[in-house]
Short mmCIF file of C-alpha atoms in Angstrom, two decimals:
data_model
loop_
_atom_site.label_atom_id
_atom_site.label_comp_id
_atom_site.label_asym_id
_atom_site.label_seq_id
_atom_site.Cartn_x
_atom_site.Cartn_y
_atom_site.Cartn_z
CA UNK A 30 11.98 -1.26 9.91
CA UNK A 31 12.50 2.87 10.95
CA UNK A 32 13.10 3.96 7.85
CA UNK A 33 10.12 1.68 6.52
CA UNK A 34 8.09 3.17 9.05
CA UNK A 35 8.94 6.55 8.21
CA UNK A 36 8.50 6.35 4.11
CA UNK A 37 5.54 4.80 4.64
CA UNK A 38 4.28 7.62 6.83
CA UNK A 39 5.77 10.16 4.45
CA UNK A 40 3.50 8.39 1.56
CA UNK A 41 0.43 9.13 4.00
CA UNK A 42 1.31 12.84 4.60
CA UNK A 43 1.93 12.93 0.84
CA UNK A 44 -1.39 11.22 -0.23
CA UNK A 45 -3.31 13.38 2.61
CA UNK A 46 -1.53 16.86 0.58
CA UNK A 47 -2.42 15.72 -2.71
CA UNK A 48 1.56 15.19 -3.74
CA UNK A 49 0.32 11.76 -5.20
CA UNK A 50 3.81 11.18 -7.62
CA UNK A 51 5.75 11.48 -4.12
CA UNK A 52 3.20 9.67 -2.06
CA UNK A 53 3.42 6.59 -4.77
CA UNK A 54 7.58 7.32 -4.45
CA UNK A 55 7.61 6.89 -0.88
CA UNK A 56 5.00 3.62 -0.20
CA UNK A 57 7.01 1.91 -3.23
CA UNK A 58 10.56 2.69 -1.40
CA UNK A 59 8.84 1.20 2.19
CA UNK A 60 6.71 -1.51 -0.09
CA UNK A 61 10.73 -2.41 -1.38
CA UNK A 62 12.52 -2.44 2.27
CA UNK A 63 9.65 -4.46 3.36
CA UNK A 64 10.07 -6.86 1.15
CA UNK A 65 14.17 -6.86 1.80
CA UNK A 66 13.29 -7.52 5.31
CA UNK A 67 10.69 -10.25 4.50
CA UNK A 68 7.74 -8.09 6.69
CA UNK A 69 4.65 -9.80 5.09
CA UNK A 70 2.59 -7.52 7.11
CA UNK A 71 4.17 -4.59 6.34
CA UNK A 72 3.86 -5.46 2.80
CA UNK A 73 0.31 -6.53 2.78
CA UNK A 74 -0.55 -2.82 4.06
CA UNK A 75 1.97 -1.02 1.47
CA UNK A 76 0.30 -3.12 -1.32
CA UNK A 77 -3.22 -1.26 -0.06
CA UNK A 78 -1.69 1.90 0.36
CA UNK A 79 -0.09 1.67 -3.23
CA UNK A 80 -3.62 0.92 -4.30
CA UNK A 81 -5.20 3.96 -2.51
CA UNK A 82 -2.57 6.24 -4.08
CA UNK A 83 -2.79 4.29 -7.67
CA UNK A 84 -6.15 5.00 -7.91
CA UNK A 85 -5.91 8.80 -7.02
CA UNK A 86 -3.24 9.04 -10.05
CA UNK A 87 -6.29 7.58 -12.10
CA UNK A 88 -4.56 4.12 -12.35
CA UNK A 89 -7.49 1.56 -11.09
CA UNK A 90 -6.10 -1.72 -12.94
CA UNK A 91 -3.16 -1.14 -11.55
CA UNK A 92 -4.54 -0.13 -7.93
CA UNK A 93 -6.78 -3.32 -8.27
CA UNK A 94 -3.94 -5.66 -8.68
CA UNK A 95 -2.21 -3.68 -5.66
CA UNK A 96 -5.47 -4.49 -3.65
CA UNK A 97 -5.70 -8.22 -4.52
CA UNK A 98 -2.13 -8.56 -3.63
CA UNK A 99 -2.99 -7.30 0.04
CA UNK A 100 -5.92 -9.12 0.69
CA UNK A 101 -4.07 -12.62 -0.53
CA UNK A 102 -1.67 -11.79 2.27
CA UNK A 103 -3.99 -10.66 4.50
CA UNK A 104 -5.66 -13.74 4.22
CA UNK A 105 -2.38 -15.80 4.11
CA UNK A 106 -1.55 -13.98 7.86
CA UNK A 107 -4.97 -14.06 8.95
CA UNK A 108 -5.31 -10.17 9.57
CA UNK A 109 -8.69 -9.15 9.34
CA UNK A 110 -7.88 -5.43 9.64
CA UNK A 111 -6.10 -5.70 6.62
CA UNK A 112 -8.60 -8.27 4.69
CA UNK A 113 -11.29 -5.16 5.19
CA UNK A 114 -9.22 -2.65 3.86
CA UNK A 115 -8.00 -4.44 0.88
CA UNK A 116 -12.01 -5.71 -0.01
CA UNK A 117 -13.09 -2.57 0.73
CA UNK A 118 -10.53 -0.71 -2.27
CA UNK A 119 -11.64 -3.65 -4.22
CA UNK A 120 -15.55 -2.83 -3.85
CA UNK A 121 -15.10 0.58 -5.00
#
């Protein structure tokens, strides 16, 4: 869950700086170890950060399908922080 943690946090410094190839890098290594460690809510809000950084790298089908993924598990967990976040990458 640390190292998760820390990736994903490295993706956000990354995204924030513009290094989108090594934000993308680090959200899909935490998105993986999520996964591994069956964190649905972890990987609901990897899912919408992958989205955010796939559609800096001009990739929106690919950030869209990110997003839906999110907001399905969102909805599966009932976390509305997450539901808004996800609908709100899929409004734009």
């Amino acid at each position: 869950q640390l190292a998760a943690h820390a990736l994903a946090t490295l993706g956000d410094v990354c995204l924030a700086s513009r290094r989108l190839e090594e934000a993308r890098t680090s959200v899909e290594r935490s998105l993986a170890l999520r996964r591994v460690l069956g964190d649905r809510r972890g990987e609901g809000w990897m899912l919408e950060r992958l989205a955010r950084v796939l559609r800096e790298l001009g990739m929106p089908d690919e950030a869209r399908q990110c997003a839906e993924q999110a907001r399905a598990i969102a909805e599966e967990l009932g976390e509305p922080a997450l539901t808004a976040a996800a609908t709100l990458l899929l409004s734009t």
